[in-house]
Amino acid sequence: MSEPSSSWCNPMAVSTLGSGNLRDALKLPPGEDKNEWLAVNIIDLVNQVRMVFGVLCESECTDSKCPSMTAHGRQYTWTSEGTLLNTSAPQYIDLSLTACQNNVDDENVFPSEIGKQFPTDFEERCQAIMRRLFRIYAHVYFAHVNHFKAIKALAHLNTSFKQFVLFANQFQLLNKEETEPLREIIENLISFS
Amino acid sequence: MRPAAPGTTPNGASSDIRHQRGVAPIPFGSTNSAIDAHHNSEIRVGRHRAKLDEIRESLKAYEHEAGLLSSHVALGSLATPSSSSVSHSDITNDNAEVMNFSSSSSNAAATTTTVSSAAVSNSNSFRTEGGGHKMRITPMPQRHLMMDTGANETVFRSGKEMIRNGNPSTTISSTPSTTTEESIRIHPAGYRYDMPTPAYHMNNNAPQYSPGYSRPPPPAYDSSPVNTRMTPVATDNYRTHLHMKVHPVVKAPPPNPTMLNHNKNMAPPPPPPAKSTISIETMSEERKADNIQRLYHTSMDKKTASSVVSINVASPHTTKVNVGDSPLPSKSFIIGPRYTADVDRKNFVNYKDELRPDPRLIPSTSDANHEDFRPILFKPRNLEITMKSRAQPPPPQYNQPSEPPPKRVSSPIDRTLLEPYIKNTRRVQPCKPNMLRFYMEQHVERLLQQYKEREKRMKQLEKEMVSAQLPDIMRNKMLGLLQQKESKYTRLRRQKMSKSHFTVISHIGVGAFGKVSLVRKNDTRKVYAMKSLEKADVIMKQQAAHVKAERDILAEADSPWIVRLFFSFQDDACLYFIMEYVPGGDMMTLLIQKGIFEEDLARFYIAELACAIEYVHNVGFIHRDLKPDNILIDQHGHIKLTDFGLCTGLRWTHDRRYYGPENDHHRVDSFSLPPEVAAIDKSVKVLNVRQQTRRITAHSLVGTGNYMAPEVIAKTGHNQSCDWWSTGVILYEMVFGRVPFHDDTPGGTQHRIKNWRNFLDFTYCGNLSKECLMMIQQLICDASSRLGSHGKDVAERTAQVKNHPWFRGIDWVNLRKLRADYIYIPRVTHDEDTSNFETFQDNDRADKPNVRGLHNPAFYEFTYRHFFDTDSVGCPSLRPSRRRSLRPLLENGTFNESVSEEDSSSHI
């Protein structure tokens, strides 16, 4: 499944859609509430990652092909009440997306009524969601980047991840260690923006 | 059972035999002492110097033997007296031998008699144990040979190896079992430590044997004292051979006890176990018992020296004869080179005897060589086994450094989320590759669009404030209000709309893909028109792209010519548009009511339609379905376009290829419903019935294409100019009171449109002006010569229409606020007044099964909320609220809009 780094980090391969002004579109507008801006953008990213995985979940990322949730130099697992769960990659990702969606749908976490306040730990919750989404990107780039080339959607994947990275960087939602598995491709995406 | 039994028995036998071996060395020591005494007596005789050298060698051997004897004495105190007693007995026998040796042949006869009596007494046991006896004879030559060439210590250990190795040669089947036992023993640490020792001695043994055997002079010299010291053994061998050859039956029994004694004395511990194992396996239980008794009997004989002495005394003749025979071979061998008178005679006799044993010695030597070689092969095998076992662990250890294990990252997860994990159910919906591409492309576009719109609103506000020359305090306040509004809008974009937020008042329309209802929002009490489209219908009729286009144009429209969209959302079954309610009804209803329009009224309507079409084209859309049904009239008599259900955009996001199957490149024209669908679709039937009932000559059936341009029907490719053809047809219908290409069947209508030259009829033009007829002729014509077809942009192309002589006198800038007597003003009594529409009871098809869930990718990016909904009224035409401080600056961007609002207030 894994590829040599030189292949998927090749600048020629890090193509994106015509999104020259994407960085500005993600900046916090003047006078806008920060939590409000975090909320509307994270919901957007959750939808994107769900579609990205939707392309793989039928035949590409299966229990037999991806028996463990792996990325470059990482293996991600879930624990429940102190017990380690041996989940396959599709199981791990399904649980991740379900957890993210539950947060987004929770009126007490992402309030949509006028006048309702965000929880005090809203930023921490956003960071947790971003970590989960990043790990899904990490596995996709580690194991399935060839498939996205085959379906001519690599530029779309790169654009989605670029939006993710630009947004995370603006609001410091991911630490450096967490993003180590995709450090090279991140540098390529940012430098080309 | 059988495999286990042999494994157990050998151990027991080994244990018993080892006990016997513990006693054996002592008698052997005694024998050596006797030999030494014999040599001492020879010294007294006074031999030559050669003799003296021999004595020195024997003295060295004696010292070695003394060491062994002392070690044995240390083991037990009782052994010493027994040994001493035996020693004395041996000395007496030696003297007797010397005396008897000079006797005459009569002694030989006496000896024969004595042996016969002994044979009779042991005949039964001999016959029973014949097989065992034969087996025991085989190893004897080997031991004899080894003893001749090696030291005593070497003899013991080499004997062990010889007998052990002899097993494979005697019984091939036993070799595998032996090997298995050895391999098992190798694994324990103790056994591994023991194994090297035998190997070392085996190596030592070989060199000692080779030099002694290859050098003629040294072997003769070295072997002499050895032969002398081993005289008793040689005697036994000689005697056994002699008796078997001359008197087998008579002489065999007497040697048995002696042979057994010597076997025990000289037998090393290791050899007997293997040997015994073979014997036991081949013997019956009775034979095993006899064997054990024999061993015990032998031991008793050794311990009871007095018994032996009594036997010798009882039969002096027998003893004399035995002793007399034994010295001869050794002496002859030693004095071989010297030929004296008496010795010559004796040598001749002995020479014959020596020839007979030779055949046995030679095979033994070759056997020894083979046996020496086999252990060497055996050891490497063990080493190989060890290496093989060791070879397995190292590779993994070596590979680990090259492939560092991935870092494990664990995260806790709520137990409630594990239910689908336990049931192995997945919640993520699959997504087609082309849908992902489509979604990402329009998503990026939307992000940038929202960013630009927000900036545009801010700049617009600043521009208005500058033009109004507001002071800085006021300007900052206004900016703050705008920012609050923007933030509220950002949140409301995440708010989930639902059908339950609205209450249905009545149904005011039905279309091919859904229905239109008058609804009121529960929280704000505002009235809207809600258009519902069933997802199943949209997908089945391949209309997803057109639905997307309609949503986009309504969402982006910021023009009084277009019905405004306030919300769009979806549930499992339907897509919903919440739109501005235009209460004046549609143009078709007015046509039905008035029949024919006056030319002034028609000109007014067509002029406004031209403005609306210009706007639609400017934002990149083609309506393609302009007809009186889709033109609404507001309460002031002005028009608004609606129902863009068949609309298609020029941008890539409205290309149907993104919604269809992966490899579907064939475009299906949305105007022609599949025959099966049209036949069974109740909505179409309802529409047909309604239209036919109210108007025969001016009906507008879905799919009939009365207003469609010929290039649209022919599917030869069309552009925005097809909307101008539709405008021409609508104008003709207004002033002639009928559509120009009507036919009883849809096919007939299409045929007339394609051949429009033959069917465009201007008879009965009556009072119509020449310019009006010219306008119709320049709109209903080939696209190449049609008004609105030429020009570098929409403005230039539309100018061709606006500059036509028939529109002379139209004030295009203030057309929206025009008030004239000839303008039709619909009658509207209240905000829920639907009298200008044909209401009907709708058969709600809520029970229809939904195709997919809420997250069907085909309907992503459908939810929408208009920015100005939060403060503006649902029906600006009906209920304009009082003007607020921020409202004129934020909402009334254009002068026309402001005038419209003022007129509305004055009107009410």
Short mmCIF file of N, CA, C and O in Angstrom, two decimals, chain A residues 21 24 29 31-32 36 39-40 43-44 48 50-51 53-55 58 63 73-81 84-85 87 90-91 94-95 97-99 102 110-114 116 118 135 151-152 156 159-160 163 177, chain B residues 406-415 417-418 420-421 424-433 435-441 443-444 446-448 451 454 458 483 486-488 490-496 855 857 860-861:
data_model
loop_
_atom_site.label_atom_id
_atom_site.label_comp_id
_atom_site.label_asym_id
_atom_site.label_seq_id
_atom_site.Cartn_x
_atom_site.Cartn_y
_atom_site.Cartn_z
N ASN A 21 -7.03 32.20 -4.08
CA ASN A 21 -7.35 33.08 -2.96
C ASN A 21 -7.95 32.31 -1.79
O ASN A 21 -8.65 32.88 -0.97
N ASP A 24 -7.16 33.62 1.82
CA ASP A 24 -7.91 34.78 2.29
C ASP A 24 -9.32 34.40 2.68
O ASP A 24 -9.88 34.92 3.64
N PRO A 29 -12.89 36.92 9.30
CA PRO A 29 -13.29 38.24 8.81
C PRO A 29 -13.30 39.26 9.95
O PRO A 29 -13.47 38.90 11.11
N GLY A 31 -14.47 41.63 12.67
CA GLY A 31 -15.70 41.71 13.46
C GLY A 31 -16.39 40.38 13.67
O GLY A 31 -17.37 40.31 14.40
N GLU A 32 -15.88 39.31 13.06
CA GLU A 32 -16.53 38.01 13.19
C GLU A 32 -16.11 37.32 14.49
O GLU A 32 -14.96 37.44 14.91
N GLU A 36 -17.60 31.24 16.07
CA GLU A 36 -18.56 31.12 14.97
C GLU A 36 -17.84 30.72 13.68
O GLU A 36 -18.32 29.88 12.92
N ALA A 39 -16.73 27.12 13.81
CA ALA A 39 -17.84 26.18 13.65
C ALA A 39 -18.20 25.99 12.19
O ALA A 39 -18.30 24.85 11.70
N VAL A 40 -18.39 27.09 11.48
CA VAL A 40 -18.90 26.97 10.11
C VAL A 40 -17.86 26.30 9.21
O VAL A 40 -18.21 25.55 8.29
N ILE A 43 -17.52 22.31 10.12
CA ILE A 43 -18.61 21.52 9.54
C ILE A 43 -18.33 21.25 8.07
O ILE A 43 -18.56 20.16 7.56
N ASP A 44 -17.79 22.26 7.42
CA ASP A 44 -17.45 22.10 6.01
C ASP A 44 -16.39 21.02 5.82
O ASP A 44 -16.49 20.18 4.93
N GLN A 48 -16.36 17.33 3.79
CA GLN A 48 -15.39 16.99 2.75
C GLN A 48 -14.73 15.65 3.02
O GLN A 48 -14.62 14.80 2.13
N ARG A 50 -15.78 13.23 4.75
CA ARG A 50 -16.74 12.14 4.58
C ARG A 50 -16.86 11.76 3.11
O ARG A 50 -16.95 10.58 2.76
N MET A 51 -16.83 12.75 2.23
CA MET A 51 -16.91 12.43 0.80
C MET A 51 -15.63 11.77 0.32
O MET A 51 -15.66 10.84 -0.48
N PHE A 53 -13.60 9.87 2.01
CA PHE A 53 -13.62 8.47 2.42
C PHE A 53 -14.73 7.71 1.71
O PHE A 53 -14.60 6.50 1.46
N GLY A 54 -15.81 8.41 1.36
CA GLY A 54 -16.89 7.75 0.64
C GLY A 54 -16.44 7.18 -0.69
O GLY A 54 -16.96 6.18 -1.17
N VAL A 55 -15.43 7.81 -1.30
CA VAL A 55 -14.90 7.31 -2.56
C VAL A 55 -14.18 5.99 -2.36
O VAL A 55 -14.13 5.14 -3.25
N GLU A 58 -16.07 1.60 -0.41
CA GLU A 58 -16.73 0.43 -0.99
C GLU A 58 -15.75 -0.66 -1.37
O GLU A 58 -15.98 -1.83 -1.10
N ASP A 63 -11.59 -4.01 5.22
CA ASP A 63 -10.97 -4.70 6.34
C ASP A 63 -9.81 -5.58 5.88
O ASP A 63 -8.81 -5.72 6.57
N GLY A 73 4.86 6.06 9.52
CA GLY A 73 5.45 6.05 10.85
C GLY A 73 4.44 6.10 11.98
O GLY A 73 4.79 6.38 13.12
N ARG A 74 3.17 5.84 11.68
CA ARG A 74 2.14 5.90 12.71
C ARG A 74 1.17 4.74 12.55
O ARG A 74 0.94 4.25 11.46
N GLN A 75 0.64 4.31 13.70
CA GLN A 75 -0.48 3.37 13.69
C GLN A 75 -1.47 3.86 14.73
O GLN A 75 -1.14 3.97 15.91
N TYR A 76 -2.67 4.15 14.29
CA TYR A 76 -3.68 4.74 15.17
C TYR A 76 -4.64 3.66 15.65
O TYR A 76 -5.05 2.79 14.89
N THR A 77 -4.99 3.74 16.94
CA THR A 77 -5.93 2.78 17.51
C THR A 77 -6.89 3.52 18.45
O THR A 77 -6.60 4.62 18.92
N TRP A 78 -8.00 2.88 18.70
CA TRP A 78 -8.97 3.39 19.66
C TRP A 78 -8.84 2.62 20.96
O TRP A 78 -8.47 1.44 20.96
N THR A 79 -9.16 3.28 22.06
CA THR A 79 -9.25 2.59 23.34
C THR A 79 -10.63 2.88 23.93
O THR A 79 -11.18 3.97 23.76
N SER A 80 -11.19 1.89 24.57
CA SER A 80 -12.49 2.06 25.22
C SER A 80 -12.38 1.56 26.65
O SER A 80 -12.13 0.37 26.88
N GLU A 81 -12.55 2.45 27.59
CA GLU A 81 -12.43 2.11 29.02
C GLU A 81 -11.12 1.40 29.30
O GLU A 81 -11.08 0.40 30.00
N LEU A 84 -7.61 -1.68 24.59
CA LEU A 84 -7.18 -1.35 23.24
C LEU A 84 -8.05 -2.11 22.24
O LEU A 84 -8.24 -3.32 22.36
N LEU A 85 -8.58 -1.39 21.25
CA LEU A 85 -9.41 -2.02 20.24
C LEU A 85 -8.59 -2.23 18.97
O LEU A 85 -7.97 -1.29 18.47
N THR A 87 -8.87 -2.24 15.64
CA THR A 87 -9.78 -1.89 14.56
C THR A 87 -9.03 -1.81 13.25
O THR A 87 -7.87 -1.43 13.20
N PRO A 90 -10.91 1.01 7.93
CA PRO A 90 -12.27 1.51 7.69
C PRO A 90 -13.09 1.60 8.97
O PRO A 90 -13.92 2.49 9.12
N GLN A 91 -12.87 0.67 9.92
CA GLN A 91 -13.60 0.75 11.18
C GLN A 91 -13.18 1.99 11.96
O GLN A 91 -14.01 2.71 12.51
N ASP A 94 -14.61 5.09 10.27
CA ASP A 94 -16.06 5.19 10.46
C ASP A 94 -16.38 5.71 11.85
O ASP A 94 -17.24 6.57 12.03
N LEU A 95 -15.66 5.19 12.86
CA LEU A 95 -15.88 5.66 14.22
C LEU A 95 -15.48 7.12 14.36
O LEU A 95 -16.15 7.91 15.04
N LEU A 97 -15.45 9.52 12.01
CA LEU A 97 -16.42 10.39 11.36
C LEU A 97 -17.72 10.44 12.14
O LEU A 97 -18.37 11.49 12.23
N THR A 98 -18.11 9.30 12.71
CA THR A 98 -19.33 9.30 13.51
C THR A 98 -19.18 10.19 14.73
O THR A 98 -20.09 10.96 15.08
N ALA A 99 -18.03 10.10 15.38
CA ALA A 99 -17.79 10.94 16.55
C ALA A 99 -17.80 12.42 16.17
O ALA A 99 -18.39 13.25 16.87
N ASN A 102 -21.36 13.54 15.42
CA ASN A 102 -22.15 13.68 16.64
C ASN A 102 -21.86 15.00 17.33
O ASN A 102 -22.77 15.66 17.85
N PHE A 110 -22.19 22.73 19.05
CA PHE A 110 -22.25 23.62 17.89
C PHE A 110 -23.65 24.24 17.85
O PHE A 110 -24.50 23.82 17.07
N PRO A 111 -23.91 25.25 18.68
CA PRO A 111 -25.27 25.81 18.73
C PRO A 111 -25.61 26.54 17.44
O PRO A 111 -24.78 27.25 16.87
N SER A 112 -26.84 26.34 16.97
CA SER A 112 -27.29 27.02 15.76
C SER A 112 -28.42 27.99 16.04
O SER A 112 -28.81 28.74 15.16
N GLU A 113 -28.94 27.98 17.27
CA GLU A 113 -29.99 28.94 17.60
C GLU A 113 -29.36 30.29 17.91
O GLU A 113 -28.27 30.37 18.48
N ILE A 114 -30.09 31.34 17.55
CA ILE A 114 -29.57 32.68 17.80
C ILE A 114 -29.55 32.93 19.31
O ILE A 114 -30.51 32.64 20.01
N LYS A 116 -27.57 31.51 21.58
CA LYS A 116 -27.00 30.46 22.42
C LYS A 116 -25.48 30.53 22.38
O LYS A 116 -24.89 30.75 21.33
N PHE A 118 -21.42 29.28 22.88
CA PHE A 118 -20.57 28.12 22.67
C PHE A 118 -20.06 27.62 24.02
O PHE A 118 -19.92 28.41 24.95
N ARG A 135 -5.90 12.42 10.77
CA ARG A 135 -5.46 11.02 10.69
C ARG A 135 -6.11 10.32 9.50
O ARG A 135 -5.51 9.43 8.90
N ILE A 151 -8.59 7.80 -10.49
CA ILE A 151 -9.91 8.37 -10.77
C ILE A 151 -9.80 9.86 -11.09
O ILE A 151 -10.80 10.57 -11.09
N LYS A 152 -8.57 10.33 -11.34
CA LYS A 152 -8.36 11.73 -11.73
C LYS A 152 -8.91 12.70 -10.69
O LYS A 152 -9.49 13.74 -11.05
N HIS A 156 -8.27 17.24 -6.56
CA HIS A 156 -9.37 17.54 -5.65
C HIS A 156 -9.01 17.15 -4.22
O HIS A 156 -9.31 17.88 -3.27
N THR A 159 -6.61 19.72 -2.95
CA THR A 159 -7.29 20.98 -2.63
C THR A 159 -8.01 20.88 -1.30
O THR A 159 -7.96 21.80 -0.48
N SER A 160 -8.67 19.75 -1.08
CA SER A 160 -9.37 19.56 0.19
C SER A 160 -8.38 19.60 1.35
O SER A 160 -8.61 20.26 2.37
N GLN A 163 -7.07 23.15 2.03
CA GLN A 163 -7.99 23.96 2.83
C GLN A 163 -7.89 23.58 4.30
O GLN A 163 -7.89 24.43 5.19
N GLU A 177 3.85 17.71 16.03
CA GLU A 177 4.09 16.27 16.07
C GLU A 177 2.97 15.51 15.38
O GLU A 177 3.20 14.52 14.70
N PRO B 406 6.02 1.19 13.63
CA PRO B 406 5.32 2.47 13.62
C PRO B 406 4.96 2.88 15.04
O PRO B 406 4.70 2.06 15.91
N LYS B 407 4.94 4.19 15.25
CA LYS B 407 4.59 4.72 16.56
C LYS B 407 3.10 4.53 16.78
O LYS B 407 2.28 4.91 15.95
N ARG B 408 2.74 3.95 17.92
CA ARG B 408 1.35 3.69 18.21
C ARG B 408 0.72 4.90 18.88
O ARG B 408 1.24 5.43 19.84
N VAL B 409 -0.41 5.33 18.33
CA VAL B 409 -1.14 6.45 18.89
C VAL B 409 -2.53 5.96 19.24
O VAL B 409 -3.28 5.51 18.37
N SER B 410 -2.88 6.02 20.51
CA SER B 410 -4.18 5.54 20.96
C SER B 410 -5.02 6.71 21.44
O SER B 410 -4.52 7.64 22.07
N SER B 411 -6.30 6.66 21.14
CA SER B 411 -7.22 7.70 21.56
C SER B 411 -8.45 7.04 22.17
O SER B 411 -8.90 6.01 21.70
N PRO B 412 -8.99 7.63 23.22
CA PRO B 412 -10.21 7.06 23.81
C PRO B 412 -11.42 7.43 22.97
O PRO B 412 -11.46 8.48 22.33
N ILE B 413 -12.41 6.56 22.98
CA ILE B 413 -13.64 6.80 22.23
C ILE B 413 -14.81 6.41 23.11
O ILE B 413 -14.72 5.47 23.91
N ASP B 414 -15.92 7.13 22.96
CA ASP B 414 -17.09 6.84 23.78
C ASP B 414 -17.63 5.46 23.48
O ASP B 414 -17.61 5.00 22.34
N ARG B 415 -18.14 4.83 24.51
CA ARG B 415 -18.65 3.48 24.35
C ARG B 415 -19.89 3.46 23.47
O ARG B 415 -20.12 2.51 22.73
N LEU B 417 -20.44 4.97 20.84
CA LEU B 417 -20.10 4.95 19.42
C LEU B 417 -19.68 3.57 18.95
O LEU B 417 -19.53 3.33 17.76
N LEU B 418 -19.47 2.64 19.90
CA LEU B 418 -18.97 1.33 19.52
C LEU B 418 -20.06 0.39 19.04
O LEU B 418 -19.78 -0.68 18.53
N PRO B 420 -22.14 0.46 16.40
CA PRO B 420 -21.99 0.07 14.99
C PRO B 420 -20.71 -0.72 14.77
O PRO B 420 -20.64 -1.58 13.90
N TYR B 421 -19.69 -0.45 15.59
CA TYR B 421 -18.44 -1.19 15.45
C TYR B 421 -18.67 -2.64 15.82
O TYR B 421 -18.17 -3.55 15.17
N ASN B 424 -20.67 -4.23 13.27
CA ASN B 424 -19.98 -4.15 11.98
C ASN B 424 -20.84 -3.43 10.94
O ASN B 424 -20.88 -3.82 9.78
N THR B 425 -21.53 -2.39 11.36
CA THR B 425 -22.31 -1.59 10.42
C THR B 425 -21.56 -0.29 10.17
O THR B 425 -20.93 0.27 11.06
N ARG B 426 -21.64 0.20 8.96
CA ARG B 426 -20.93 1.41 8.59
C ARG B 426 -21.92 2.53 8.31
O ARG B 426 -23.00 2.31 7.78
N ARG B 427 -21.52 3.73 8.66
CA ARG B 427 -22.41 4.87 8.50
C ARG B 427 -21.99 5.78 7.35
O ARG B 427 -22.75 6.65 6.96
N VAL B 428 -20.78 5.63 6.86
CA VAL B 428 -20.33 6.51 5.79
C VAL B 428 -20.90 6.02 4.47
O VAL B 428 -20.75 4.86 4.10
N GLN B 429 -21.57 6.92 3.76
CA GLN B 429 -22.16 6.55 2.49
C GLN B 429 -21.09 6.53 1.40
O GLN B 429 -20.21 7.38 1.38
N PRO B 430 -21.17 5.56 0.48
CA PRO B 430 -20.21 5.58 -0.63
C PRO B 430 -20.47 6.77 -1.53
O PRO B 430 -21.57 7.33 -1.56
N CYS B 431 -19.46 7.18 -2.25
CA CYS B 431 -19.53 8.38 -3.08
C CYS B 431 -18.84 8.09 -4.40
O CYS B 431 -17.76 7.52 -4.44
N LYS B 432 -19.47 8.49 -5.49
CA LYS B 432 -18.87 8.27 -6.80
C LYS B 432 -17.68 9.20 -7.00
O LYS B 432 -17.68 10.33 -6.52
N PRO B 433 -16.67 8.73 -7.73
CA PRO B 433 -15.51 9.60 -7.96
C PRO B 433 -15.89 10.91 -8.64
O PRO B 433 -15.41 11.98 -8.25
N MET B 435 -18.60 12.47 -8.45
CA MET B 435 -19.32 13.34 -7.52
C MET B 435 -18.35 14.07 -6.61
O MET B 435 -18.55 15.25 -6.29
N LEU B 436 -17.28 13.39 -6.19
CA LEU B 436 -16.28 14.06 -5.36
C LEU B 436 -15.66 15.22 -6.12
O LEU B 436 -15.49 16.32 -5.60
N ARG B 437 -15.31 14.95 -7.38
CA ARG B 437 -14.70 16.01 -8.18
C ARG B 437 -15.65 17.19 -8.32
O ARG B 437 -15.27 18.35 -8.13
N PHE B 438 -16.91 16.89 -8.63
CA PHE B 438 -17.91 17.94 -8.80
C PHE B 438 -18.07 18.74 -7.51
O PHE B 438 -18.08 19.97 -7.51
N TYR B 439 -18.20 18.02 -6.41
CA TYR B 439 -18.40 18.69 -5.13
C TYR B 439 -17.25 19.60 -4.80
O TYR B 439 -17.43 20.76 -4.41
N MET B 440 -16.01 19.13 -4.94
CA MET B 440 -14.86 19.94 -4.58
C MET B 440 -14.76 21.17 -5.47
O MET B 440 -14.41 22.25 -5.00
N GLU B 441 -15.08 21.01 -6.73
CA GLU B 441 -14.95 22.15 -7.64
C GLU B 441 -15.94 23.24 -7.28
O GLU B 441 -15.58 24.42 -7.20
N HIS B 443 -17.45 23.54 -4.47
CA HIS B 443 -17.24 23.94 -3.09
C HIS B 443 -16.21 25.06 -3.01
O HIS B 443 -16.41 26.05 -2.31
N VAL B 444 -15.11 24.90 -3.73
CA VAL B 444 -14.10 25.96 -3.73
C VAL B 444 -14.70 27.24 -4.29
O VAL B 444 -14.48 28.34 -3.77
N ARG B 446 -17.77 28.16 -4.13
CA ARG B 446 -18.67 28.75 -3.14
C ARG B 446 -17.89 29.48 -2.06
O ARG B 446 -18.28 30.56 -1.62
N LEU B 447 -16.77 28.87 -1.61
CA LEU B 447 -15.96 29.54 -0.58
C LEU B 447 -15.53 30.92 -1.05
O LEU B 447 -15.66 31.92 -0.34
N LEU B 448 -15.01 30.96 -2.27
CA LEU B 448 -14.54 32.23 -2.79
C LEU B 448 -15.70 33.19 -3.00
O LEU B 448 -15.58 34.40 -2.78
N TYR B 451 -16.76 34.72 0.25
CA TYR B 451 -15.74 35.69 0.67
C TYR B 451 -15.93 37.00 -0.08
O TYR B 451 -15.90 38.08 0.51
N ARG B 454 -19.16 38.92 1.00
CA ARG B 454 -19.03 39.59 2.29
C ARG B 454 -18.26 40.90 2.12
O ARG B 454 -18.64 41.94 2.67
N MET B 458 -19.58 44.95 2.64
CA MET B 458 -18.90 45.95 3.45
C MET B 458 -18.56 47.18 2.62
O MET B 458 -18.78 48.33 3.03
N GLN B 483 -21.41 44.09 10.95
CA GLN B 483 -20.64 42.94 11.42
C GLN B 483 -21.49 42.02 12.28
O GLN B 483 -21.40 40.80 12.19
N GLU B 486 -23.58 40.08 9.94
CA GLU B 486 -22.80 39.05 9.26
C GLU B 486 -22.58 37.84 10.17
O GLU B 486 -22.67 36.69 9.75
N SER B 487 -22.28 38.13 11.44
CA SER B 487 -22.02 37.04 12.38
C SER B 487 -23.29 36.21 12.58
O SER B 487 -23.24 34.98 12.62
N LYS B 488 -24.42 36.89 12.68
CA LYS B 488 -25.68 36.17 12.82
C LYS B 488 -25.94 35.32 11.59
O LYS B 488 -26.40 34.18 11.68
N THR B 490 -23.68 34.04 9.66
CA THR B 490 -22.76 32.90 9.69
C THR B 490 -23.35 31.77 10.52
O THR B 490 -23.27 30.60 10.16
N ARG B 491 -23.97 32.13 11.64
CA ARG B 491 -24.58 31.09 12.48
C ARG B 491 -25.81 30.50 11.81
O ARG B 491 -26.01 29.28 11.81
N LEU B 492 -26.64 31.38 11.23
CA LEU B 492 -27.88 30.88 10.64
C LEU B 492 -27.60 29.95 9.47
O LEU B 492 -28.42 29.09 9.15
N ARG B 493 -26.44 30.10 8.85
CA ARG B 493 -26.10 29.18 7.77
C ARG B 493 -26.00 27.75 8.29
O ARG B 493 -26.17 26.79 7.54
N ARG B 494 -25.67 27.61 9.58
CA ARG B 494 -25.56 26.27 10.15
C ARG B 494 -26.90 25.78 10.69
O ARG B 494 -27.04 24.62 11.06
N GLN B 495 -27.89 26.69 10.77
CA GLN B 495 -29.16 26.29 11.34
C GLN B 495 -29.86 25.31 10.41
O GLN B 495 -29.86 25.47 9.20
N LYS B 496 -30.47 24.31 11.01
CA LYS B 496 -31.10 23.26 10.22
C LYS B 496 -32.56 23.62 9.99
O LYS B 496 -33.33 23.75 10.93
N HIS B 855 -27.61 12.42 3.39
CA HIS B 855 -26.27 12.73 2.90
C HIS B 855 -26.02 12.21 1.50
O HIS B 855 -24.90 11.92 1.13
N PRO B 857 -24.84 12.36 -1.88
CA PRO B 857 -23.95 13.37 -2.47
C PRO B 857 -24.59 14.17 -3.60
O PRO B 857 -24.19 15.30 -3.85
N TYR B 860 -25.73 17.58 -2.26
CA TYR B 860 -24.90 18.42 -1.42
C TYR B 860 -25.02 19.87 -1.89
O TYR B 860 -25.37 20.14 -3.03
N GLU B 861 -24.66 20.78 -1.00
CA GLU B 861 -24.66 22.21 -1.36
C GLU B 861 -26.03 22.68 -1.80
O GLU B 861 -26.15 23.60 -2.60
#
